[in-house]
Short mmCIF file of C-alpha atoms and ligand atoms in Angstrom, two decimals:
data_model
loop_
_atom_site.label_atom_id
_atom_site.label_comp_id
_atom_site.label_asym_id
_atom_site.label_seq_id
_atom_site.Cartn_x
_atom_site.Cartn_y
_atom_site.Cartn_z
CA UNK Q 1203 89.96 34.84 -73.23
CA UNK Q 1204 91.63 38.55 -72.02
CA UNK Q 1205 92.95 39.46 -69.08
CA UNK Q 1206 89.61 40.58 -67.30
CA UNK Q 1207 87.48 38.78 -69.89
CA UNK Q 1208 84.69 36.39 -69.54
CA UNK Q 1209 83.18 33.49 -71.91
CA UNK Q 1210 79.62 32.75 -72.54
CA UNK Q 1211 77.49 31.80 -69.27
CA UNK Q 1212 76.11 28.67 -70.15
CA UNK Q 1213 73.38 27.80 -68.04
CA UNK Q 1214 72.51 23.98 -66.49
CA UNK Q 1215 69.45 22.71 -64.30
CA UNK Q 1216 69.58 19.24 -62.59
CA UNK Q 1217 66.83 17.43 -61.37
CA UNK Q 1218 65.73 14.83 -59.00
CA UNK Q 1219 67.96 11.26 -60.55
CA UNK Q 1220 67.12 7.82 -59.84
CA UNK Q 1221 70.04 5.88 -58.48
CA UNK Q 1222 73.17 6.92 -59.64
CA UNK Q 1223 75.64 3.74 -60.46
CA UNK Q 1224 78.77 3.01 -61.77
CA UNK Q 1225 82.47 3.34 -61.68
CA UNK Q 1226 84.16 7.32 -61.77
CA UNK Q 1227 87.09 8.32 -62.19
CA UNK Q 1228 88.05 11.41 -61.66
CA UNK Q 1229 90.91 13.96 -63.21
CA UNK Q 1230 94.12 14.71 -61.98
CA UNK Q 1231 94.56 16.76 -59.07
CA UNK Q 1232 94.62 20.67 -59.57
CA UNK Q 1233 97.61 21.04 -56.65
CA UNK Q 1234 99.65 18.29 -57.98
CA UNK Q 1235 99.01 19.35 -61.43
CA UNK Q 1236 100.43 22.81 -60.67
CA UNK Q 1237 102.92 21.74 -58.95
CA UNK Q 1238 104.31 19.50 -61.58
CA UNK Q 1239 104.77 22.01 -64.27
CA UNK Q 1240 106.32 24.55 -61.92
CA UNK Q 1241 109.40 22.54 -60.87
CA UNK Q 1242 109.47 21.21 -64.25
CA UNK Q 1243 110.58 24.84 -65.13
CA UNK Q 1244 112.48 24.96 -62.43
CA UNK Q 1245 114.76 21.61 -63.36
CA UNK Q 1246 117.49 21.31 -66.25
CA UNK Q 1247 115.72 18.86 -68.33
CA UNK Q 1248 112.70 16.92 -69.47
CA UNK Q 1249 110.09 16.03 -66.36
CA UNK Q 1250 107.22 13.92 -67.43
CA UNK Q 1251 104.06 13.94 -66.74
CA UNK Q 1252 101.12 11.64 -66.17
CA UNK Q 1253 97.62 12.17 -65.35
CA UNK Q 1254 97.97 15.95 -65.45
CA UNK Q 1255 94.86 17.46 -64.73
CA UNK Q 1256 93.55 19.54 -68.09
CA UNK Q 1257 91.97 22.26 -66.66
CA UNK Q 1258 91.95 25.82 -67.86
CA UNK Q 1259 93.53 26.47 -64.51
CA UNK Q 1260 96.31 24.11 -65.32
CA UNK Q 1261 96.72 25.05 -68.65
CA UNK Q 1262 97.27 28.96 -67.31
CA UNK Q 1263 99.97 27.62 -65.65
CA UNK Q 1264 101.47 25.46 -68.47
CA UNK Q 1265 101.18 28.55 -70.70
CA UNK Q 1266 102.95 30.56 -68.19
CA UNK Q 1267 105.75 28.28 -67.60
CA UNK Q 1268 105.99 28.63 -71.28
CA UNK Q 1269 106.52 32.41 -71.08
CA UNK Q 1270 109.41 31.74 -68.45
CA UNK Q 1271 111.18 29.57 -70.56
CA UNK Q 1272 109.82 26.31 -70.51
CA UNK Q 1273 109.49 24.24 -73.61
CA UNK Q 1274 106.03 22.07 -72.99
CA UNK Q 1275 104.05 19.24 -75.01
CA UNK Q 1276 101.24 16.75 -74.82
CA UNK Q 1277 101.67 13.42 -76.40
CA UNK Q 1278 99.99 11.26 -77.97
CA UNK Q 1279 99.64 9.06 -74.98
CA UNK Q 1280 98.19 11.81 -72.81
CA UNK Q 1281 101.13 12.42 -70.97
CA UNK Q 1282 103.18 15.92 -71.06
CA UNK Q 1283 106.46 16.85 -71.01
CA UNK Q 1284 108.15 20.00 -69.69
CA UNK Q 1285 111.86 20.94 -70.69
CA UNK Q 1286 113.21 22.76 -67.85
CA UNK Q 1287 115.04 26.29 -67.80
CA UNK Q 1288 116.42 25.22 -64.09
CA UNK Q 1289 116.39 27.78 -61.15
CA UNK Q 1290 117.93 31.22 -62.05
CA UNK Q 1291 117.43 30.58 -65.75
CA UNK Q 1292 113.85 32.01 -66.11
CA UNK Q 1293 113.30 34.17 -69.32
CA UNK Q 1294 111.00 37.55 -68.41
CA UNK Q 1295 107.82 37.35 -70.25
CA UNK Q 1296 107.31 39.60 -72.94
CA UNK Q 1297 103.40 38.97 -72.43
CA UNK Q 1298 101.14 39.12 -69.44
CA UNK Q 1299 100.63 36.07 -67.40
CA UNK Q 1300 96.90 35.23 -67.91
CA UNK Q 1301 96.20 33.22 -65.26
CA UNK Q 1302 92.04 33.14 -65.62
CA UNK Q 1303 90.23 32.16 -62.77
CA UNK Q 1304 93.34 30.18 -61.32
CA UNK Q 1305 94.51 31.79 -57.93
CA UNK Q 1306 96.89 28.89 -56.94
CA UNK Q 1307 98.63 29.12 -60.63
CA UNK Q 1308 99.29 33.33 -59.89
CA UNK Q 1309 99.80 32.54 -56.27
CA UNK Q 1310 103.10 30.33 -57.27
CA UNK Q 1311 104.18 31.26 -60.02
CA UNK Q 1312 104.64 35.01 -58.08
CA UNK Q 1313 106.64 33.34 -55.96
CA UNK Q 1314 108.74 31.51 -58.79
CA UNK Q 1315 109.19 35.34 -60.13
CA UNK Q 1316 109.74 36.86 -56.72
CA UNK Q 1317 112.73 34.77 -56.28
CA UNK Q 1318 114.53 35.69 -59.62
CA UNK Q 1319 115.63 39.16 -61.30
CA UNK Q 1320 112.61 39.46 -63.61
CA UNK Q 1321 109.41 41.61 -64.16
CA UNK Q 1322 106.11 40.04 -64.95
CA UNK Q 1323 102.79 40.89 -65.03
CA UNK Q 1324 100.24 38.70 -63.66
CA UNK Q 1325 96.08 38.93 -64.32
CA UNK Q 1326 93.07 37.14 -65.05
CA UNK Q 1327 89.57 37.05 -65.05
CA UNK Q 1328 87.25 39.07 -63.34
CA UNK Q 1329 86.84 36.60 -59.93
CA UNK Q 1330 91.00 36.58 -59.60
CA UNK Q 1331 90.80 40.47 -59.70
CA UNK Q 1332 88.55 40.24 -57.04
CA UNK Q 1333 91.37 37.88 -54.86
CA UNK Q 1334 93.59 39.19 -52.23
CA UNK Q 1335 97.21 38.88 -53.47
CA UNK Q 1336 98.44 40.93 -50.51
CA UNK Q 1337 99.24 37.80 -48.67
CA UNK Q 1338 101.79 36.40 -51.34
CA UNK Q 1339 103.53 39.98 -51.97
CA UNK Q 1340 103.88 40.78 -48.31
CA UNK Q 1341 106.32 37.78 -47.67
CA UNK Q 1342 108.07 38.63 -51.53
CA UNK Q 1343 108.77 41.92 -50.35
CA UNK Q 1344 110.73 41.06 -47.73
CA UNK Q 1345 112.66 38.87 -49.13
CA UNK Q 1346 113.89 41.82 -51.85
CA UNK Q 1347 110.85 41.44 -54.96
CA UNK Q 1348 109.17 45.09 -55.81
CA UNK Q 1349 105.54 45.41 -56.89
CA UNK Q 1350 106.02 47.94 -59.55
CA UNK Q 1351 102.36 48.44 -60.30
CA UNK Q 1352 98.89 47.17 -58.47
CA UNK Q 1353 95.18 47.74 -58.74
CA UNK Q 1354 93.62 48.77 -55.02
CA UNK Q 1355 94.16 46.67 -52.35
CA UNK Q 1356 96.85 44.60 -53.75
CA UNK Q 1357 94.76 42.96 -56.32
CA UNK Q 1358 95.36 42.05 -60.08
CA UNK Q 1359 96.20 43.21 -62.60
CA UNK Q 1360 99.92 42.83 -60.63
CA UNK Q 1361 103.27 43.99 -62.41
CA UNK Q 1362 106.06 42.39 -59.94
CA UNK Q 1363 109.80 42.73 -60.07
CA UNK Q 1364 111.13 40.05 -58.49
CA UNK Q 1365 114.65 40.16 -56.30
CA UNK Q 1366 117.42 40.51 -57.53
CA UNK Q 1367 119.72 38.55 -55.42
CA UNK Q 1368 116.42 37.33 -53.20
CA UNK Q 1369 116.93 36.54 -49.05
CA UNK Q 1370 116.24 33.64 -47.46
CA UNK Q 1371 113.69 34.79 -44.85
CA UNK Q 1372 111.85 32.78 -41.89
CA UNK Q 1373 108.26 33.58 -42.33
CA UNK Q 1374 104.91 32.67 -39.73
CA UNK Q 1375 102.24 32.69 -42.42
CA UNK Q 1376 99.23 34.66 -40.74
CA UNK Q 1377 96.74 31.97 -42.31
CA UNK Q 1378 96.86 28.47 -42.92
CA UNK Q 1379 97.92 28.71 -46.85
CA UNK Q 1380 99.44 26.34 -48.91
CA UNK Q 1381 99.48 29.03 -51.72
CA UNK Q 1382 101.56 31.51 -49.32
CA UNK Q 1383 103.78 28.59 -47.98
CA UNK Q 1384 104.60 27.91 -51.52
CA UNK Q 1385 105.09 30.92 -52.76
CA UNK Q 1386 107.57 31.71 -50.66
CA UNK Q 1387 109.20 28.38 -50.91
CA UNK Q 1388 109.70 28.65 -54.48
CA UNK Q 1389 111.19 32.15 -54.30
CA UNK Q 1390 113.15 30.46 -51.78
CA UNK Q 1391 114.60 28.20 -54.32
CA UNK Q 1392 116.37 31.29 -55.23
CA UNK Q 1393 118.01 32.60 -52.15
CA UNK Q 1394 121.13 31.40 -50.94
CA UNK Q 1395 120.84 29.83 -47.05
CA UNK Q 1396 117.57 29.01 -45.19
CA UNK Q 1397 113.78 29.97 -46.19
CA UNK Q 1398 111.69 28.78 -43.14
CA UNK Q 1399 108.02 29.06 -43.32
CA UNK Q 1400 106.24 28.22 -39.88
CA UNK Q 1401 102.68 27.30 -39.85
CA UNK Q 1402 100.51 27.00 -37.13
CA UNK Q 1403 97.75 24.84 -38.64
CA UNK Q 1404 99.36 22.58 -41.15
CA UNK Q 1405 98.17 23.20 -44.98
CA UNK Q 1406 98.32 20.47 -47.90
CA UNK Q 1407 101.82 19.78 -48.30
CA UNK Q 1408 102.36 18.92 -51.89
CA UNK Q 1409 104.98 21.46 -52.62
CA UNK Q 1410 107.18 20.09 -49.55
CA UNK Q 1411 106.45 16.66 -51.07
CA UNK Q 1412 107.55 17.66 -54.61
CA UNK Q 1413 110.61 19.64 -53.67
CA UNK Q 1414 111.68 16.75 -52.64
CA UNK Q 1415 110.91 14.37 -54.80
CA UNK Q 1416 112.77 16.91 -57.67
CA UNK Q 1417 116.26 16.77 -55.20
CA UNK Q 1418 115.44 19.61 -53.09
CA UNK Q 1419 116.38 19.72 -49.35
CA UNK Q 1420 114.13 20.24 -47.12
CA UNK Q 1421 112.93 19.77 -43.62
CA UNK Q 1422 109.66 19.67 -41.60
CA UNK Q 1423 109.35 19.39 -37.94
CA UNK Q 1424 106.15 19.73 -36.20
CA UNK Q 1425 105.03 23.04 -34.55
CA UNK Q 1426 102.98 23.38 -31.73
CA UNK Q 1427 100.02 21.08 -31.39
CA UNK Q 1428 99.21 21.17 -35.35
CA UNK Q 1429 101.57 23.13 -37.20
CA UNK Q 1430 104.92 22.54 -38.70
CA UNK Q 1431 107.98 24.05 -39.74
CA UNK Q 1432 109.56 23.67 -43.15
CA UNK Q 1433 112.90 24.91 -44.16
CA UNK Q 1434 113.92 24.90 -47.11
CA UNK Q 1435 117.96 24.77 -48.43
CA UNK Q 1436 118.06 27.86 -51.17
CA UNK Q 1437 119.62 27.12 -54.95
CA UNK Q 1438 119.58 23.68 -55.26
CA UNK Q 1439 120.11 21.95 -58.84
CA UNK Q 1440 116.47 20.43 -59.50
CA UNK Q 1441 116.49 17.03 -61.08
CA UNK Q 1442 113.97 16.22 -63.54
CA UNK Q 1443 111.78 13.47 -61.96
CA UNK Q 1444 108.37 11.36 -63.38
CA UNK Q 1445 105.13 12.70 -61.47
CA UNK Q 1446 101.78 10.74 -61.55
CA UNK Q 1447 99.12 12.78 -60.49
CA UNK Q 1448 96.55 10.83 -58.90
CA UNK Q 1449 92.77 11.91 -58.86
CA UNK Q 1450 92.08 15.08 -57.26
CA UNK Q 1451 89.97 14.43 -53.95
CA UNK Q 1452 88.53 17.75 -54.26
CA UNK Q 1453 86.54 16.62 -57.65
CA UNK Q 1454 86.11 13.42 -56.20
CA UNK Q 1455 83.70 14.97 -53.68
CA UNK Q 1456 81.54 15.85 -55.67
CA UNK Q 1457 80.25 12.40 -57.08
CA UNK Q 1458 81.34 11.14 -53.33
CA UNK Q 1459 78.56 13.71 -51.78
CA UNK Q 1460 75.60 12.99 -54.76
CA UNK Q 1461 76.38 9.07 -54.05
CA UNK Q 1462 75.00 9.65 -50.53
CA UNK Q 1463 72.26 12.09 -50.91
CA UNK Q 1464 70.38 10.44 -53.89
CA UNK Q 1465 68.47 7.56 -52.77
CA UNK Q 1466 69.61 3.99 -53.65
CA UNK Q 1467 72.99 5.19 -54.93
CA UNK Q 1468 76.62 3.23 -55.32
CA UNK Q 1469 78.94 4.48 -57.04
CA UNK Q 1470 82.90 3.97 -56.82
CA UNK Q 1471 85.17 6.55 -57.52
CA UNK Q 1472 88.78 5.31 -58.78
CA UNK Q 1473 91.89 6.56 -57.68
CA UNK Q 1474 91.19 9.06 -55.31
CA UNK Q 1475 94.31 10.70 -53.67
CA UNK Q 1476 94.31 10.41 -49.78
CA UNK Q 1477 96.89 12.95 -48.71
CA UNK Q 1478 95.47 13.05 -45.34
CA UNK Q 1479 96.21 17.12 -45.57
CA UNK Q 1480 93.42 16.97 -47.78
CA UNK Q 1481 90.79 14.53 -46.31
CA UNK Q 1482 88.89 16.10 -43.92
CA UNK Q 1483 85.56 15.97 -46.13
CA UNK Q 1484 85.64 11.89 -46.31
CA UNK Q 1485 86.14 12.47 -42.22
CA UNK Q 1486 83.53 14.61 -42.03
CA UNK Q 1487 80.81 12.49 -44.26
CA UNK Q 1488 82.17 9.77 -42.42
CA UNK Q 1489 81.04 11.58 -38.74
CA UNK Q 1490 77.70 12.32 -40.65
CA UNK Q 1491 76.60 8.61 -41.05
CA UNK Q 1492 78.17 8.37 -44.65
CA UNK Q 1493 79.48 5.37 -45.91
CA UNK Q 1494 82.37 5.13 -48.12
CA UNK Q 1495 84.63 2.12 -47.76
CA UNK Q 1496 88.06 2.15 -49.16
CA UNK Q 1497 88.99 -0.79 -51.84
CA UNK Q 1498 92.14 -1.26 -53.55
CA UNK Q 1499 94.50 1.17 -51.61
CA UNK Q 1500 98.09 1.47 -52.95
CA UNK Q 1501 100.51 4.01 -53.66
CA UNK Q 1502 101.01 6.27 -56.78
CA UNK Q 1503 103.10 8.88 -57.67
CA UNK Q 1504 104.29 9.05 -53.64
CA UNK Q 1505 101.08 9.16 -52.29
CA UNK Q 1506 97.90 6.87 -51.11
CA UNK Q 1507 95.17 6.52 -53.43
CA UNK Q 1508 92.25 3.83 -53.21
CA UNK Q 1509 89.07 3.38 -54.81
CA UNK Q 1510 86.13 4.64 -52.45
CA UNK Q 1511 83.04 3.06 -52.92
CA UNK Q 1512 80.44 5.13 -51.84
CA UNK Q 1513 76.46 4.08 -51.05
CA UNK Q 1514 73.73 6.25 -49.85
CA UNK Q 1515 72.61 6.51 -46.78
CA UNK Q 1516 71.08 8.94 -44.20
CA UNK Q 1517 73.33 11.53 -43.07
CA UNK Q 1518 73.22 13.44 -39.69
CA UNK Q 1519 74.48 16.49 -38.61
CA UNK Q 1520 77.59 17.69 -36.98
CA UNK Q 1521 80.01 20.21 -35.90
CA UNK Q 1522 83.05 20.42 -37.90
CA UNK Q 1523 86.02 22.30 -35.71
CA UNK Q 1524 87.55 25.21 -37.14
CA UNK Q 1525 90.99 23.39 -37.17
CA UNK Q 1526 89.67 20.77 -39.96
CA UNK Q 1527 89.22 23.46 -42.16
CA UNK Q 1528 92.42 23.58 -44.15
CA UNK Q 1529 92.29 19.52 -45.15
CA UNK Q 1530 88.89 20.29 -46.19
CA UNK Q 1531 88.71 24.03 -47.32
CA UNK Q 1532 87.91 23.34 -50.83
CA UNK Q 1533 85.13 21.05 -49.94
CA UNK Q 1534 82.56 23.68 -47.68
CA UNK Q 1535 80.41 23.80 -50.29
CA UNK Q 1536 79.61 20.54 -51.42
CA UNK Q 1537 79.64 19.74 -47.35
CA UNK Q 1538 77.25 22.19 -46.79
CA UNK Q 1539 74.63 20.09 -49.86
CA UNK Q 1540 75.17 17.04 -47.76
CA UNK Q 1541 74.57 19.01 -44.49
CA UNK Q 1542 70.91 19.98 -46.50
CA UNK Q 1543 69.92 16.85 -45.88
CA UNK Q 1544 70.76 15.39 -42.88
CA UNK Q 1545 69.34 14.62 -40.02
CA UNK Q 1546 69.71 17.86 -37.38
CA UNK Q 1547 71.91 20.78 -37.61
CA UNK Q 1548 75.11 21.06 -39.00
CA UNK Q 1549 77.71 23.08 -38.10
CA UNK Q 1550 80.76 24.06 -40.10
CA UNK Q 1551 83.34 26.48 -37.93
CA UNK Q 1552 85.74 28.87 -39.16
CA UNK Q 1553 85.07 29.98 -42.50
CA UNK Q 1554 86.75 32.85 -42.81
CA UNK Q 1555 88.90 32.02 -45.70
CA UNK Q 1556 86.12 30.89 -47.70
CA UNK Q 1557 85.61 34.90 -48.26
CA UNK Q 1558 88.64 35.24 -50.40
CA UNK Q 1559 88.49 31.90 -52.95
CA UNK Q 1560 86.93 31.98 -56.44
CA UNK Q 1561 84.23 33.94 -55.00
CA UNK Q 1562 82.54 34.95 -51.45
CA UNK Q 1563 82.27 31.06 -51.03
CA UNK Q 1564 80.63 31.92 -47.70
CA UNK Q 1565 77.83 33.93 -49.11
CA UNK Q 1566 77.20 32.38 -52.23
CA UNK Q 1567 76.81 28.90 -50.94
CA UNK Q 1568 74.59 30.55 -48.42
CA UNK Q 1569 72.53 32.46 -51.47
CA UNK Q 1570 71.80 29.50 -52.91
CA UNK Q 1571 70.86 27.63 -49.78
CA UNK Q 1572 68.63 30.42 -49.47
CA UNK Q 1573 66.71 30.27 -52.66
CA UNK Q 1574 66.75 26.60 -52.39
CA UNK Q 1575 64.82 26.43 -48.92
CA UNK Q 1576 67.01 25.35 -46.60
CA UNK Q 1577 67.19 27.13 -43.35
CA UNK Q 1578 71.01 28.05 -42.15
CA UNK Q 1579 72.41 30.96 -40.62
CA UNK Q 1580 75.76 32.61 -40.72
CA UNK Q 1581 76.98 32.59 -37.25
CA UNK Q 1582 80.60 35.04 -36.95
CA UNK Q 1583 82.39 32.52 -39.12
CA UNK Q 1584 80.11 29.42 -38.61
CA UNK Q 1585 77.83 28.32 -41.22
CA UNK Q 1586 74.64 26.41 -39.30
CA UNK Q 1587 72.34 24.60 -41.48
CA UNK Q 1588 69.38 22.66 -40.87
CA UNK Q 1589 69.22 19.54 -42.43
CA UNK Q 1590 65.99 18.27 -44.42
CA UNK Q 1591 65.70 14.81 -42.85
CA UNK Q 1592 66.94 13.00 -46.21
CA UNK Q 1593 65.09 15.92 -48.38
CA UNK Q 1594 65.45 19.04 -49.34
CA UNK Q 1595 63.21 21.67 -51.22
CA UNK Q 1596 65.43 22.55 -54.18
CA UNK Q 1597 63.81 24.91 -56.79
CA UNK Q 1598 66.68 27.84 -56.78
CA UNK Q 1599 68.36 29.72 -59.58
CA UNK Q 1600 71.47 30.04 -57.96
CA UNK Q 1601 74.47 32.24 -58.79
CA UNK Q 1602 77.73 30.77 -58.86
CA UNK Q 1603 79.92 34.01 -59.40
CA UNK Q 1604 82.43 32.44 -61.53
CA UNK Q 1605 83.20 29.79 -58.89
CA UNK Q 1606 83.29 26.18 -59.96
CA UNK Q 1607 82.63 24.44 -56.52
CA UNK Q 1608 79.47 26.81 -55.91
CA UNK Q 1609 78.23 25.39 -59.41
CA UNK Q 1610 79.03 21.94 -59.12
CA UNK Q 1611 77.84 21.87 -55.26
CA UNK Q 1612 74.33 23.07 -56.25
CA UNK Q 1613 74.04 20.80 -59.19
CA UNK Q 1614 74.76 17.71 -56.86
CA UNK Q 1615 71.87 19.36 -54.65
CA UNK Q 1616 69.57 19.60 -57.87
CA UNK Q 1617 70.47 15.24 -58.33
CA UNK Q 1618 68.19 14.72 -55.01
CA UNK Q 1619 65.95 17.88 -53.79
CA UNK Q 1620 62.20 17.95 -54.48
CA UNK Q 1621 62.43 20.20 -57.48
CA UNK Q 1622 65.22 21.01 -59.78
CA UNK Q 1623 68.09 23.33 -59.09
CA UNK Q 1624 69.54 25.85 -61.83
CA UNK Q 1625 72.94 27.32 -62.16
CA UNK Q 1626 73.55 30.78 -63.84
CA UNK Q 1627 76.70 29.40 -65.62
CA UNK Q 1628 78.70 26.04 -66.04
CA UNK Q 1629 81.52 27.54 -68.54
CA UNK Q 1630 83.70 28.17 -65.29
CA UNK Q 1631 83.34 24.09 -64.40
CA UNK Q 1632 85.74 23.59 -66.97
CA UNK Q 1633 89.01 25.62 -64.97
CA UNK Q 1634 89.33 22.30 -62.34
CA UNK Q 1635 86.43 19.48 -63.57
CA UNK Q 1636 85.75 19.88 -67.40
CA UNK Q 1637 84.04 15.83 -67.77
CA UNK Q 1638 81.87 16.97 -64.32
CA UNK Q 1639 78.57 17.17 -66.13
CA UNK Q 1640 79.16 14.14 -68.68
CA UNK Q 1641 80.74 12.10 -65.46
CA UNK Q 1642 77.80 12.05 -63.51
CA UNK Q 1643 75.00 11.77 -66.39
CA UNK Q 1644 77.32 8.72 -66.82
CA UNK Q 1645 76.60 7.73 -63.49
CA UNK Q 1646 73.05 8.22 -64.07
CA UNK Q 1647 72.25 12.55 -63.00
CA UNK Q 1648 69.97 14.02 -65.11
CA UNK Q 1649 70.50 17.31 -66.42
CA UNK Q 1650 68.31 19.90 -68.60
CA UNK Q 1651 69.73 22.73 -69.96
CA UNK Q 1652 72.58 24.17 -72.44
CA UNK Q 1653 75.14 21.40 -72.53
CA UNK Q 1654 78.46 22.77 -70.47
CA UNK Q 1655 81.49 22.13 -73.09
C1 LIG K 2498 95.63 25.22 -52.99
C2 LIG K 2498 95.48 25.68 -51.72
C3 LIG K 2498 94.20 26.12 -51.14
C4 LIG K 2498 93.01 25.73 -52.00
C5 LIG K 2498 93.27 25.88 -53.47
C6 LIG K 2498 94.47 25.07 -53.89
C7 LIG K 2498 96.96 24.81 -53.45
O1 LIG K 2498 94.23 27.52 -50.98
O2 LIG K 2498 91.86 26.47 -51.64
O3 LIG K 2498 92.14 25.46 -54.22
O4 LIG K 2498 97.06 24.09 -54.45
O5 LIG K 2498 97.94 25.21 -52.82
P1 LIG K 2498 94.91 28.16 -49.68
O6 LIG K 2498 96.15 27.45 -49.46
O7 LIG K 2498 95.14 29.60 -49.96
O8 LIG K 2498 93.89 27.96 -48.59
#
């Protein structure tokens, strides 16, 4: 795929299922994953891997860590490896860093260049063109990285000099971001002294977690009611360490949401990760009436993961505060298919950020709500929507505008409405979920349509 390119849309309908059952597990999660071939690069050494989500997102990243440096293979046992350059040891990339559709893999990795005396380029396709990089290059800046060339507004294709002896800055991110905090941890990894990144709503924290867990030093206090304050001590020798990635909650929601809404359902989904930065979906299906009972909880790879077993039921509405949104930002969409059909009116606060992710999530889950007949409104930043009563109409050819969760979301609607739902394209599943469509025919979703891989 090029910089700006785009593969084949390959459309996918699904249709009204009869009781979806089974056992699911789902891949590795897309933060983790990231995160784990980053500080690989970063440490003197081999890290291995397990469970590594293989995205086209995560491979961007693996491919780009190549580029810097890093020396990186899949076994034959499914695990990776990464041979680490170590901090201040990066190699500049003769190439561009094709990042696709990933935003979190450009996101860090500009901060891993920010942070040392090299010049990169960073693009993708045409959805990451469309994302706001401003955020991450603001902070950069500041702490002595140039942008050296831009498209307007800040947005890729990005050519970024990063610092040559970087500063250790203390920075209030203006939005609850872990791809901001990280970024400019990372570069901090580079800068002698203190990088302190305040937060006033506290984002998933599995860069803190793997810092750590890799030899860094680093502290978090709490700030305010529900923020924190993480400081970071600059040029520390990495350590190769083992990561397990458990299952990314994000996918899990998916089959977690269709288990609810299609009638007679129960499905378990193994090894979900329960970060509780990144739970505020199972809270919210929870509030709505869903149930989905933990079994087998343990630890893996430093954090909780359990089994959920999930059973349909009838869901109700409710009004999600703005200040859940950044344990659950990733999940709006597929929260607003269960919303469809509940019981009463749902409504989801403070969406702002859902403007700026793969695509307008905010208007394209609201599209397809729209051609599927369900009545919602957008409210400032509130989404309302009226649930069905344990139906909805279905029927829509929705656009997913190279966004992943808008396709998958829709498809889980098209499992339970009346009449079928299409999606415009599928190819794009394959950046965070590539066994999505083949996981839940497993579990008993019927599909019609071009097959998606
Ligand atoms: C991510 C952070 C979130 C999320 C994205 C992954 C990460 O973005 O939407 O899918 O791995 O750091 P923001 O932190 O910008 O909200």
């Amino acid at each position: 795929m090029s910089g700006a390119g785009s593969t084949e849309a390959r459309p996918l309908t699904a249709k009204r299922s009869g009781a979806l059952a089974g056992h699911a597990r789902v891949p590795g999660d897309k933060s983790t994953s990231h995160r784990a071939l980053i500080l690989g690069l970063l440490s003197i050494g081999e890290t291995r891997i397990e469970g590594l989500l293989e995205s086209d997102d995560v491979l961007r990243t693996a491919q780009a860590c190549r580029q810097l440096g890093a020396g990186i293979e899949r076994h034959g046992d499914g695990n990776w490896s990464v041979r680490g350059v170590g901090i201040g040891g990066l190699a500049e990339p003769e190439a561009v860093l094709d990042f696709g559709n990933a935003g979190t893999g450009t996101r860090l990795m500009m901060g891993v260049v920010g942070g040392h005396p090299i010049t990169a380029t960073f693009d993708g396709d045409a959805s990451l063109r469309k994302r706001p990089m401003r955020r991450i290059l603001d902070p950069l800046a500041t702490m002595g990285a140039q942008v050296m060339a831009q498209a307007e507004g800040g947005r890729c294709p990005i050519t970024l000099a990063g610092a040559r002896h970087a500063a250790p800055i203390e920075y209030h991110t203006p939005v609850a971001s872990a791809q901001i905090k990280s970024a400019v941890l990372l570069a901090g990894l580079n800068a002698p002294g203190l990088t302190t990144v305040i937060e006033t709503e506290a984002s998933r924290d599995h860069t803190e977690r793997m810092l750590r867990h890799f030899g860094a030093k680093l502290t978090v206090e709490p700030h305010g009611q529900t923020g924190r304050r993480i400081t970071l001590t600059g040029q520390p020798e990495l350590r190769p360490a083992p990561v397990v990635v458990p299952g990314d909650p994000s996918s899990a929601a998916f089959p977690i949401v269709a288990a609810s809404i299609v009638a007679g359902s129960e499905v378990t989904v193994e090894g979900v990760m329960l970060n509780p930065l990144r739970t505020g979906f199972l809270t919210t299906l929870r509030e709505m009436g869903a149930r989905i009972e933990p079994v087998k909880q343990r630890q893996e790879g430093g954090e909780e993961v359990a089994d959920l077993n999930v059973r349909a039921c009838e869901l109700h509405g409710v009004d999600v505060p703005a200040a859940r949104a950044p344990s659950m930002i990733d999940e709006y969409p597929v929260i607003a298919i269960a919303a469809s059909f509940a019981h009463g009116r749902t409504r989801l606060r403070g969406l702002s950020e859902l403007r700026v992710k793969e695509s307008d999530r905010l208007a394209a889950v609201a599209a397809g709500l729209a051609s599927c007949g369900v009545p919602y409104a957008i409210e400032g930043d509130d989404l309302v929507i009226e649930g069905g009563k344990g139906e909805a109409t279905g029927g829509g050819h929705v656009l997913t505008h190279l966004d992943h969760r808008i396709a998958m979301s829709f498809l889980v609607m098209g499992l339970a409405s009346r009449r079928p739902v299409s999606v415009d394209d599928t190819a794009m599943i394959a950046t965070s979920f590539p066994s999505f469509v083949e996981m839940m025919a497993e579990l008993g979703g019927e599909f019609l349509g071009a097959a998606p891989r």
